[in-house]
Tab-separated table of N, CA and C in Angstrom:
chain	number	residue	atom	x	y	z
F	1	ASP	N	-8.304	40.796	21.609
F	1	ASP	CA	-8.176	39.447	22.156
F	1	ASP	C	-6.976	39.395	23.089
F	2	LYS	N	-7.240	39.106	24.349
F	2	LYS	CA	-6.174	39.119	25.351
F	2	LYS	C	-5.173	37.990	25.142
F	3	GLN	N	-5.613	36.846	24.700
F	3	GLN	CA	-4.690	35.731	24.505
F	3	GLN	C	-3.680	36.033	23.416
F	4	GLY	N	-4.129	36.585	22.306
F	4	GLY	CA	-3.216	36.931	21.226
F	4	GLY	C	-2.225	37.983	21.653
F	5	GLY	N	-2.678	38.963	22.452
F	5	GLY	CA	-1.798	40.021	22.936
F	5	GLY	C	-0.724	39.481	23.851
F	6	GLY	N	-1.084	38.449	24.625
F	6	GLY	CA	-0.112	37.857	25.539
F	6	GLY	C	1.040	37.211	24.794
F	7	ASP	N	0.720	36.509	23.684
F	7	ASP	CA	1.763	35.875	22.889
F	7	ASP	C	2.701	36.921	22.297
F	8	GLY	N	2.124	38.018	21.803
F	8	GLY	CA	2.949	39.101	21.256
F	8	GLY	C	3.840	39.718	22.303
F	9	CYS	N	3.304	39.805	23.513
F	9	CYS	CA	4.078	40.373	24.618
F	9	CYS	C	5.283	39.484	24.939
F	10	VAL	N	5.049	38.175	25.000
F	10	VAL	CA	6.142	37.236	25.283
F	10	VAL	C	7.181	37.296	24.169
F	11	GLU	N	6.720	37.367	22.923
F	11	GLU	CA	7.670	37.464	21.799
F	11	GLU	C	8.486	38.750	21.900
F	12	GLY	N	7.842	39.834	22.310
F	12	GLY	CA	8.560	41.104	22.502
F	12	GLY	C	9.589	40.993	23.607
F	13	GLN	N	9.228	40.295	24.685
F	13	GLN	CA	10.164	40.092	25.786
F	13	GLN	C	11.336	39.223	25.340
F	14	LYS	N	11.053	38.198	24.544
F	14	LYS	CA	12.124	37.338	24.039
F	14	LYS	C	13.071	38.133	23.142
F	15	ALA	N	12.520	39.015	22.320
F	15	ALA	CA	13.358	39.848	21.447
F	15	ALA	C	14.225	40.787	22.283
F	16	LEU	N	13.651	41.358	23.330
F	16	LEU	CA	14.389	42.248	24.225
F	16	LEU	C	15.534	41.494	24.907
F	17	ILE	N	15.233	40.303	25.388
F	17	ILE	CA	16.243	39.470	26.056
F	17	ILE	C	17.343	39.087	25.072
F	18	THR	N	16.950	38.665	23.885
F	18	THR	CA	17.918	38.264	22.861
F	18	THR	C	18.834	39.435	22.505
F	19	ASP	N	18.261	40.614	22.307
F	19	ASP	CA	19.063	41.805	21.994
F	19	ASP	C	20.046	42.107	23.119
F	20	PHE	N	19.571	42.015	24.360
F	20	PHE	CA	20.450	42.285	25.508
F	20	PHE	C	21.592	41.276	25.549
F	21	ILE	N	21.283	40.014	25.364
F	21	ILE	CA	22.310	38.972	25.434
F	21	ILE	C	23.343	39.152	24.327
F	22	TYR	N	22.890	39.424	23.101
F	22	TYR	CA	23.842	39.657	22.007
F	22	TYR	C	24.731	40.857	22.298
F	23	GLY	N	24.162	41.905	22.831
F	23	GLY	CA	24.934	43.112	23.110
F	23	GLY	C	25.866	42.994	24.299
F	24	ASN	N	25.634	41.988	25.149
F	24	ASN	CA	26.416	41.851	26.385
F	24	ASN	C	27.037	40.476	26.547
F	25	GLN	N	27.175	39.736	25.455
F	25	GLN	CA	27.666	38.363	25.566
F	25	GLN	C	29.078	38.292	26.144
F	26	ALA	N	29.934	39.255	25.816
F	26	ALA	CA	31.302	39.228	26.352
F	26	ALA	C	31.294	39.439	27.866
F	27	ALA	N	30.468	40.357	28.344
F	27	ALA	CA	30.386	40.624	29.786
F	27	ALA	C	29.790	39.427	30.521
F	28	LEU	N	28.794	38.788	29.940
F	28	LEU	CA	28.193	37.608	30.563
F	28	LEU	C	29.210	36.473	30.639
F	29	TYR	N	29.936	36.259	29.559
F	29	TYR	CA	30.974	35.222	29.546
F	29	TYR	C	32.053	35.534	30.594
F	30	ARG	N	32.484	36.798	30.637
F	30	ARG	CA	33.532	37.205	31.580
F	30	ARG	C	33.122	36.915	33.018
F	31	LEU	N	31.873	37.211	33.366
F	31	LEU	CA	31.422	36.961	34.728
F	31	LEU	C	31.337	35.460	35.005
F	32	ALA	N	30.813	34.695	34.068
F	32	ALA	CA	30.752	33.236	34.252
F	32	ALA	C	32.161	32.655	34.380
F	33	PHE	N	33.080	33.162	33.574
F	33	PHE	CA	34.467	32.691	33.648
F	33	PHE	C	35.094	33.055	34.990
F	34	ALA	N	34.737	34.230	35.527
F	34	ALA	CA	35.278	34.632	36.831
F	34	ALA	C	34.856	33.650	37.922
F	35	TYR	N	33.688	33.065	37.790
F	35	TYR	CA	33.250	32.049	38.749
F	35	TYR	C	33.950	30.720	38.525
F	36	THR	N	34.075	30.302	37.279
F	36	THR	CA	34.483	28.930	36.986
F	36	THR	C	35.949	28.753	36.640
F	37	ARG	N	36.557	29.774	36.037
F	37	ARG	CA	37.922	29.698	35.528
F	37	ARG	C	38.072	28.580	34.505
F	38	SER	N	36.977	28.301	33.815
F	38	SER	CA	36.973	27.272	32.783
F	38	SER	C	36.209	27.812	31.587
F	39	ARG	N	36.856	27.807	30.423
F	39	ARG	CA	36.211	28.307	29.204
F	39	ARG	C	34.946	27.515	28.902
F	40	GLU	N	35.050	26.186	28.961
F	40	GLU	CA	33.917	25.329	28.634
F	40	GLU	C	32.774	25.525	29.616
F	41	ALA	N	33.089	25.572	30.906
F	41	ALA	CA	32.044	25.749	31.915
F	41	ALA	C	31.378	27.118	31.768
F	42	ALA	N	32.174	28.149	31.508
F	42	ALA	CA	31.614	29.491	31.343
F	42	ALA	C	30.679	29.541	30.140
F	43	LEU	N	31.087	28.916	29.047
F	43	LEU	CA	30.219	28.873	27.861
F	43	LEU	C	28.930	28.106	28.156
F	44	ASP	N	29.036	27.004	28.894
F	44	ASP	CA	27.843	26.244	29.276
F	44	ASP	C	26.911	27.082	30.145
F	45	ILE	N	27.482	27.822	31.089
F	45	ILE	CA	26.680	28.658	31.980
F	45	ILE	C	25.960	29.746	31.187
F	46	VAL	N	26.667	30.382	30.263
F	46	VAL	CA	26.021	31.411	29.440
F	46	VAL	C	24.908	30.780	28.613
F	47	GLN	N	25.162	29.613	28.047
F	47	GLN	CA	24.133	28.935	27.260
F	47	GLN	C	22.922	28.589	28.135
F	48	ASP	N	23.167	28.068	29.323
F	48	ASP	CA	22.071	27.741	30.244
F	48	ASP	C	21.302	29.003	30.639
F	49	THR	N	22.022	30.108	30.801
F	49	THR	CA	21.391	31.389	31.130
F	49	THR	C	20.456	31.820	30.006
F	50	VAL	N	20.916	31.692	28.773
F	50	VAL	CA	20.094	32.067	27.613
F	50	VAL	C	18.828	31.208	27.573
F	51	VAL	N	18.991	29.911	27.766
F	51	VAL	CA	17.839	29.000	27.742
F	51	VAL	C	16.848	29.372	28.846
F	52	GLN	N	17.353	29.578	30.059
F	52	GLN	CA	16.475	29.938	31.179
F	52	GLN	C	15.771	31.272	30.922
F	53	ALA	N	16.508	32.242	30.422
F	53	ALA	CA	15.932	33.566	30.180
F	53	ALA	C	14.822	33.488	29.134
F	54	LEU	N	15.071	32.782	28.052
F	54	LEU	CA	14.060	32.688	27.000
F	54	LEU	C	12.870	31.822	27.430
F	55	THR	N	13.137	30.783	28.196
F	55	THR	CA	12.063	29.927	28.688
F	55	THR	C	11.132	30.689	29.626
F	56	HIS	N	11.705	31.575	30.425
F	56	HIS	CA	10.925	32.307	31.423
F	56	HIS	C	10.727	33.768	31.039
F	57	ALA	N	10.744	34.062	29.754
F	57	ALA	CA	10.619	35.442	29.261
F	57	ALA	C	9.362	36.134	29.770
F	58	ALA	N	8.303	35.393	29.953
F	58	ALA	CA	7.037	35.987	30.399
F	58	ALA	C	7.153	36.608	31.791
F	59	SER	N	8.134	36.187	32.578
F	59	SER	CA	8.267	36.749	33.923
F	59	SER	C	9.080	38.047	33.955
F	60	LEU	N	9.629	38.459	32.821
F	60	LEU	CA	10.340	39.743	32.754
F	60	LEU	C	9.304	40.850	32.832
F	61	ARG	N	9.443	41.719	33.826
F	61	ARG	CA	8.406	42.713	34.093
F	61	ARG	C	8.519	43.985	33.256
F	62	SER	N	9.737	44.377	32.903
F	62	SER	CA	9.886	45.626	32.142
F	62	SER	C	11.203	45.613	31.386
F	63	ALA	N	11.297	46.474	30.391
F	63	ALA	CA	12.523	46.582	29.604
F	63	ALA	C	13.693	47.027	30.485
F	64	GLU	N	13.421	47.885	31.465
F	64	GLU	CA	14.477	48.381	32.353
F	64	GLU	C	15.039	47.273	33.241
F	65	ALA	N	14.264	46.230	33.453
F	65	ALA	CA	14.682	45.154	34.356
F	65	ALA	C	15.493	44.070	33.660
F	66	VAL	N	15.674	44.156	32.339
F	66	VAL	CA	16.307	43.056	31.618
F	66	VAL	C	17.737	42.795	32.101
F	67	LYS	N	18.534	43.831	32.343
F	67	LYS	CA	19.924	43.620	32.760
F	67	LYS	C	20.013	42.891	34.101
F	68	PRO	N	19.420	43.430	35.173
F	68	PRO	CA	19.539	42.699	36.437
F	68	PRO	C	18.864	41.328	36.390
F	69	TRP	N	17.805	41.191	35.595
F	69	TRP	CA	17.097	39.925	35.488
F	69	TRP	C	17.993	38.868	34.851
F	70	VAL	N	18.653	39.180	33.747
F	70	VAL	CA	19.554	38.229	33.071
F	70	VAL	C	20.771	37.943	33.959
F	71	TYR	N	21.333	38.975	34.581
F	71	TYR	CA	22.484	38.763	35.461
F	71	TYR	C	22.113	37.879	36.644
F	72	ARG	N	20.903	38.030	37.155
F	72	ARG	CA	20.486	37.184	38.269
F	72	ARG	C	20.466	35.722	37.838
F	73	ILE	N	19.949	35.465	36.655
F	73	ILE	CA	19.937	34.093	36.128
F	73	ILE	C	21.380	33.590	35.987
F	74	LEU	N	22.270	34.428	35.447
F	74	LEU	CA	23.665	34.039	35.255
F	74	LEU	C	24.347	33.728	36.587
F	75	VAL	N	24.147	34.574	37.584
F	75	VAL	CA	24.740	34.344	38.902
F	75	VAL	C	24.201	33.044	39.491
F	76	ASN	N	22.889	32.830	39.395
F	76	ASN	CA	22.309	31.587	39.916
F	76	ASN	C	22.857	30.361	39.193
F	77	GLU	N	22.997	30.444	37.882
F	77	GLU	CA	23.568	29.325	37.115
F	77	GLU	C	25.030	29.093	37.518
F	78	SER	N	25.778	30.164	37.734
F	78	SER	CA	27.186	30.048	38.129
F	78	SER	C	27.316	29.409	39.503
F	79	LEU	N	26.495	29.853	40.452
F	79	LEU	CA	26.546	29.278	41.797
F	79	LEU	C	26.088	27.812	41.782
F	80	ALA	N	25.111	27.498	40.952
F	80	ALA	CA	24.677	26.102	40.825
F	80	ALA	C	25.814	25.243	40.278
F	81	TYR	N	26.553	25.777	39.319
F	81	TYR	CA	27.710	25.052	38.776
F	81	TYR	C	28.728	24.776	39.887
F	82	LEU	N	29.019	25.791	40.693
F	82	LEU	CA	29.990	25.614	41.774
F	82	LEU	C	29.497	24.575	42.784
F	83	ARG	N	28.202	24.609	43.099
F	83	ARG	CA	27.647	23.623	44.035
F	83	ARG	C	27.747	22.208	43.450
F	84	ARG	N	27.414	22.082	42.178
F	84	ARG	CA	27.474	20.758	41.534
F	84	ARG	C	28.903	20.216	41.509
F	85	ASN	N	29.847	21.091	41.339
F	85	ASN	CA	31.241	20.660	41.231
F	85	ASN	C	31.980	20.719	42.554
F	86	LYS	N	31.327	21.277	43.576
F	86	LYS	CA	31.850	21.322	44.943
F	86	LYS	C	33.318	21.732	45.019
F	87	ARG	N	33.633	22.778	44.293
F	87	ARG	CA	35.002	23.266	44.340
F	87	ARG	C	35.018	24.723	43.910
F	88	PHE	N	36.060	25.378	44.303
F	88	PHE	CA	36.290	26.745	43.877
F	88	PHE	C	37.601	26.746	43.114
F	89	LEU	N	37.565	27.287	41.935
F	89	LEU	CA	38.746	27.302	41.097
F	89	LEU	C	39.457	28.630	41.252
F	90	PHE	N	40.749	28.592	41.299
F	90	PHE	CA	41.533	29.800	41.488
F	90	PHE	C	42.140	30.252	40.171
F	91	VAL	N	42.480	31.506	40.118
F	91	VAL	CA	43.043	32.086	38.903
F	91	VAL	C	44.377	31.433	38.601
F	92	GLU	N	44.478	30.863	37.430
F	92	GLU	CA	45.740	30.280	36.990
F	92	GLU	C	46.361	31.164	35.918
F	93	THR	N	45.507	31.703	35.057
F	93	THR	CA	45.992	32.567	33.996
F	93	THR	C	45.086	33.776	33.886
F	94	LEU	N	45.635	34.831	33.361
F	94	LEU	CA	44.868	36.045	33.116
F	94	LEU	C	44.857	36.310	31.622
F	95	PRO	N	43.887	37.071	31.146
F	95	PRO	CA	43.895	37.405	29.724
F	95	PRO	C	45.210	38.042	29.300
F	96	GLU	N	45.584	37.864	28.018
F	96	GLU	CA	46.890	38.307	27.525
F	96	GLU	C	47.166	39.786	27.764
F	97	GLN	N	46.155	40.651	27.566
F	97	GLN	CA	46.417	42.076	27.733
F	97	GLN	C	46.816	42.395	29.174
F	98	GLN	N	46.252	41.672	30.146
F	98	GLN	CA	46.625	41.908	31.532
F	98	GLN	C	47.995	41.309	31.838
F	99	ALA	N	48.347	40.229	31.156
F	99	ALA	CA	49.632	39.584	31.409
F	99	ALA	C	50.789	40.509	31.052
F	100	GLU	N	50.537	41.487	30.191
F	100	GLU	CA	51.583	42.415	29.796
F	100	GLU	C	51.767	43.543	30.812
F	101	ASP	N	50.812	43.710	31.710
F	101	ASP	CA	50.896	44.794	32.699
F	101	ASP	C	52.016	44.520	33.699
F	102	ALA	N	52.638	45.591	34.156
F	102	ALA	CA	53.741	45.469	35.104
F	102	ALA	C	53.263	44.969	36.470
F	103	ASP	N	52.022	45.252	36.827
F	103	ASP	CA	51.527	44.885	38.162
F	103	ASP	C	50.786	43.549	38.158
F	104	ILE	N	51.198	42.636	37.327
F	104	ILE	CA	50.518	41.352	37.203
F	104	ILE	C	50.488	40.593	38.524
F	105	GLY	N	51.544	40.642	39.298
F	105	GLY	CA	51.580	39.946	40.585
F	105	GLY	C	50.520	40.460	41.533
F	106	GLU	N	50.369	41.778	41.589
F	106	GLU	CA	49.353	42.372	42.464
F	106	GLU	C	47.956	41.982	41.997
F	107	ARG	N	47.727	42.021	40.697
F	107	ARG	CA	46.411	41.648	40.167
F	107	ARG	C	46.101	40.195	40.485
F	108	LEU	N	47.076	39.340	40.311
F	108	LEU	CA	46.880	37.923	40.575
F	108	LEU	C	46.538	37.697	42.039
F	109	ASP	N	47.227	38.385	42.940
F	109	ASP	CA	46.943	38.278	44.367
F	109	ASP	C	45.507	38.699	44.670
F	110	VAL	N	45.059	39.795	44.073
F	110	VAL	CA	43.697	40.288	44.300
F	110	VAL	C	42.679	39.286	43.758
F	111	TYR	N	42.880	38.818	42.537
F	111	TYR	CA	41.948	37.843	41.960
F	111	TYR	C	41.881	36.589	42.822
F	112	ARG	N	43.007	36.108	43.273
F	112	ARG	CA	43.017	34.904	44.107
F	112	ARG	C	42.305	35.157	45.425
F	113	ALA	N	42.520	36.326	46.009
F	113	ALA	CA	41.857	36.663	47.277
F	113	ALA	C	40.341	36.737	47.082
F	114	VAL	N	39.898	37.317	45.990
F	114	VAL	CA	38.457	37.394	45.703
F	114	VAL	C	37.898	35.991	45.514
F	115	GLU	N	38.625	35.125	44.829
F	115	GLU	CA	38.169	33.760	44.598
F	115	GLU	C	37.995	32.984	45.905
F	116	ARG	N	38.738	33.334	46.933
F	116	ARG	CA	38.662	32.627	48.202
F	116	ARG	C	37.512	33.107	49.083
F	117	LEU	N	36.848	34.190	48.698
F	117	LEU	CA	35.711	34.682	49.484
F	117	LEU	C	34.537	33.715	49.412
F	118	ASP	N	33.691	33.768	50.434
F	118	ASP	CA	32.427	33.043	50.421
F	118	ASP	C	31.654	33.463	49.159
F	119	PRO	N	30.931	32.518	48.533
F	119	PRO	CA	30.243	32.854	47.275
F	119	PRO	C	29.342	34.093	47.333
F	120	LYS	N	28.642	34.312	48.426
F	120	LYS	CA	27.766	35.500	48.520
F	120	LYS	C	28.584	36.787	48.540
F	121	LEU	N	29.714	36.763	49.228
F	121	LEU	CA	30.590	37.939	49.272
F	121	LEU	C	31.264	38.135	47.922
F	122	ARG	N	31.722	37.037	47.342
F	122	ARG	CA	32.401	37.099	46.048
F	122	ARG	C	31.472	37.648	44.966
F	123	THR	N	30.220	37.231	44.984
F	123	THR	CA	29.255	37.713	43.994
F	123	THR	C	29.119	39.231	44.061
F	124	VAL	N	28.991	39.769	45.256
F	124	VAL	CA	28.847	41.222	45.411
F	124	VAL	C	30.093	41.940	44.898
F	125	VAL	N	31.270	41.453	45.251
F	125	VAL	CA	32.517	42.077	44.800
F	125	VAL	C	32.638	42.001	43.280
F	126	MET	N	32.349	40.843	42.714
F	126	MET	CA	32.484	40.693	41.265
F	126	MET	C	31.511	41.587	40.509
F	127	LEU	N	30.272	41.654	40.960
F	127	LEU	CA	29.304	42.504	40.271
F	127	LEU	C	29.642	43.981	40.437
F	128	ARG	N	30.110	44.362	41.619
F	128	ARG	CA	30.417	45.774	41.876
F	128	ARG	C	31.676	46.221	41.139
F	129	PHE	N	32.746	45.449	41.222
F	129	PHE	CA	34.024	45.902	40.690
F	129	PHE	C	34.369	45.333	39.317
F	130	TYR	N	33.979	44.101	39.029
F	130	TYR	CA	34.281	43.542	37.708
F	130	TYR	C	33.280	44.030	36.668
F	131	GLU	N	32.002	44.156	37.088
F	131	GLU	CA	30.951	44.550	36.151
F	131	GLU	C	30.475	45.992	36.366
F	132	ASP	N	31.041	46.689	37.357
F	132	ASP	CA	30.750	48.100	37.624
F	132	ASP	C	29.249	48.363	37.801
F	133	MET	N	28.603	47.508	38.581
F	133	MET	CA	27.164	47.649	38.803
F	133	MET	C	26.884	48.457	40.061
F	134	ARG	N	25.724	49.093	40.050
F	134	ARG	CA	25.263	49.849	41.215
F	134	ARG	C	24.801	48.862	42.289
F	135	LEU	N	24.895	49.283	43.539
F	135	LEU	CA	24.493	48.415	44.644
F	135	LEU	C	23.016	48.040	44.553
F	136	GLU	N	22.181	48.951	44.079
F	136	GLU	CA	20.759	48.672	43.926
F	136	GLU	C	20.536	47.534	42.924
F	137	ASP	N	21.292	47.542	41.827
F	137	ASP	CA	21.173	46.473	40.835
F	137	ASP	C	21.675	45.150	41.402
F	138	ILE	N	22.735	45.208	42.182
F	138	ILE	CA	23.267	43.991	42.806
F	138	ILE	C	22.235	43.402	43.758
F	139	ALA	N	21.546	44.259	44.490
F	139	ALA	CA	20.498	43.784	45.393
F	139	ALA	C	19.407	43.062	44.604
F	140	HIS	N	19.028	43.629	43.490
F	140	HIS	CA	17.993	42.993	42.659
F	140	HIS	C	18.483	41.657	42.100
F	141	ILE	N	19.714	41.623	41.628
F	141	ILE	CA	20.277	40.404	41.032
F	141	ILE	C	20.388	39.289	42.062
F	142	THR	N	20.858	39.634	43.264
F	142	THR	CA	21.091	38.613	44.283
F	142	THR	C	19.841	38.283	45.091
F	143	GLY	N	18.799	39.115	44.960
F	143	GLY	CA	17.585	38.881	45.732
F	143	GLY	C	17.720	39.273	47.189
F	144	ALA	N	18.753	40.041	47.497
F	144	ALA	CA	18.981	40.515	48.865
F	144	ALA	C	18.559	41.981	48.947
F	145	ASN	N	18.281	42.439	50.167
F	145	ASN	CA	17.951	43.859	50.274
F	145	ASN	C	19.236	44.690	50.234
F	146	LEU	N	19.067	45.975	49.990
F	146	LEU	CA	20.210	46.861	49.786
F	146	LEU	C	21.155	46.874	50.991
F	147	SER	N	20.611	46.876	52.193
F	147	SER	CA	21.480	46.912	53.374
F	147	SER	C	22.309	45.632	53.487
F	148	THR	N	21.744	44.499	53.072
F	148	THR	CA	22.493	43.238	53.083
F	148	THR	C	23.637	43.292	52.073
F	149	VAL	N	23.366	43.840	50.889
F	149	VAL	CA	24.405	43.968	49.867
F	149	VAL	C	25.526	44.869	50.376
F	150	LYS	N	25.169	45.990	50.997
F	150	LYS	CA	26.187	46.903	51.547
F	150	LYS	C	27.011	46.194	52.622
F	151	SER	N	26.343	45.440	53.473
F	151	SER	CA	27.034	44.713	54.533
F	151	SER	C	27.989	43.663	53.954
F	152	ARG	N	27.520	42.946	52.928
F	152	ARG	CA	28.376	41.936	52.292
F	152	ARG	C	29.590	42.584	51.635
F	153	LEU	N	29.378	43.713	50.983
F	153	LEU	CA	30.491	44.411	50.342
F	153	LEU	C	31.491	44.887	51.392
F	154	TYR	N	30.991	45.478	52.467
F	154	TYR	CA	31.851	45.956	53.547
F	154	TYR	C	32.645	44.791	54.156
F	155	THR	N	31.971	43.682	54.406
F	155	THR	CA	32.633	42.499	54.968
F	155	THR	C	33.693	41.968	54.008
F	156	ALA	N	33.336	41.862	52.730
F	156	ALA	CA	34.280	41.350	51.727
F	156	ALA	C	35.512	42.234	51.627
F	157	LEU	N	35.306	43.549	51.578
F	157	LEU	CA	36.446	44.464	51.488
F	157	LEU	C	37.323	44.369	52.719
F	158	GLY	N	36.708	44.196	53.878
F	158	GLY	CA	37.487	44.025	55.111
F	158	GLY	C	38.347	42.774	55.061
F	159	ARG	N	37.769	41.683	54.580
F	159	ARG	CA	38.532	40.421	54.477
F	159	ARG	C	39.648	40.537	53.445
F	160	LEU	N	39.365	41.221	52.346
F	160	LEU	CA	40.401	41.409	51.332
F	160	LEU	C	41.532	42.293	51.865
F	161	ARG	N	41.174	43.339	52.596
F	161	ARG	CA	42.204	44.202	53.205
F	161	ARG	C	43.106	43.390	54.134
F	162	GLU	N	42.486	42.555	54.975
F	162	GLU	CA	43.257	41.728	55.908
F	162	GLU	C	44.192	40.791	55.154
F	163	GLU	N	43.637	40.108	54.153
F	163	GLU	CA	44.423	39.112	53.437
F	163	GLU	C	45.541	39.750	52.621
F	164	LEU	N	45.250	40.881	51.995
F	164	LEU	CA	46.233	41.514	51.116
F	164	LEU	C	47.130	42.504	51.852
F	165	GLY	N	46.724	42.878	53.061
F	165	GLY	CA	47.526	43.814	53.848
F	165	GLY	C	47.632	45.182	53.203
F	166	CYS	N	46.542	45.639	52.580
F	166	CYS	CA	46.586	46.952	51.932
F	166	CYS	C	45.209	47.598	52.002
F	167	ASP	N	45.154	48.857	51.568
F	167	ASP	CA	43.905	49.599	51.551
F	167	ASP	C	43.289	49.489	50.164
F	168	ILE	N	42.145	48.799	50.072
F	168	ILE	CA	41.452	48.646	48.784
F	168	ILE	C	40.057	49.204	48.896
F	169	GLY	N	39.414	49.352	47.737
F	169	GLY	CA	38.029	49.771	47.669
F	169	GLY	C	37.873	51.166	48.094
């Protein structure tokens, strides 16, 4: 029976999504927080991401696609939050372990410079360097082709170099 099999498939996709989210909740929160700089907003974004992912579980095409698929939802939810609030928040504080580092001033300058980038450029930088993602995965998450992602990364790094007056990336 094809109808019964479809329900089982959706349940399997929901289980896969749930497992991924539980295993990566800290990384998802960290990325949402990087956009919002608000604990409450980041938690709301992660919660909205979970709801969207589970609601649309049937559109997940394969187990291998779960990571970029969930991240794409998270990025879209984060950008929607920024649009709704019509503001960009800058780094005010860093996690305690980073606050103990001797190069805190340099880190703060870099974080602030990244926060000032256009959202499309900032997304590529955050996914590439904060989440250590491959450019191919970033292309899938952002819905852009690979050459566009490379161009955005190159442009972002150029702007960061200009602003920070140093060689990065």
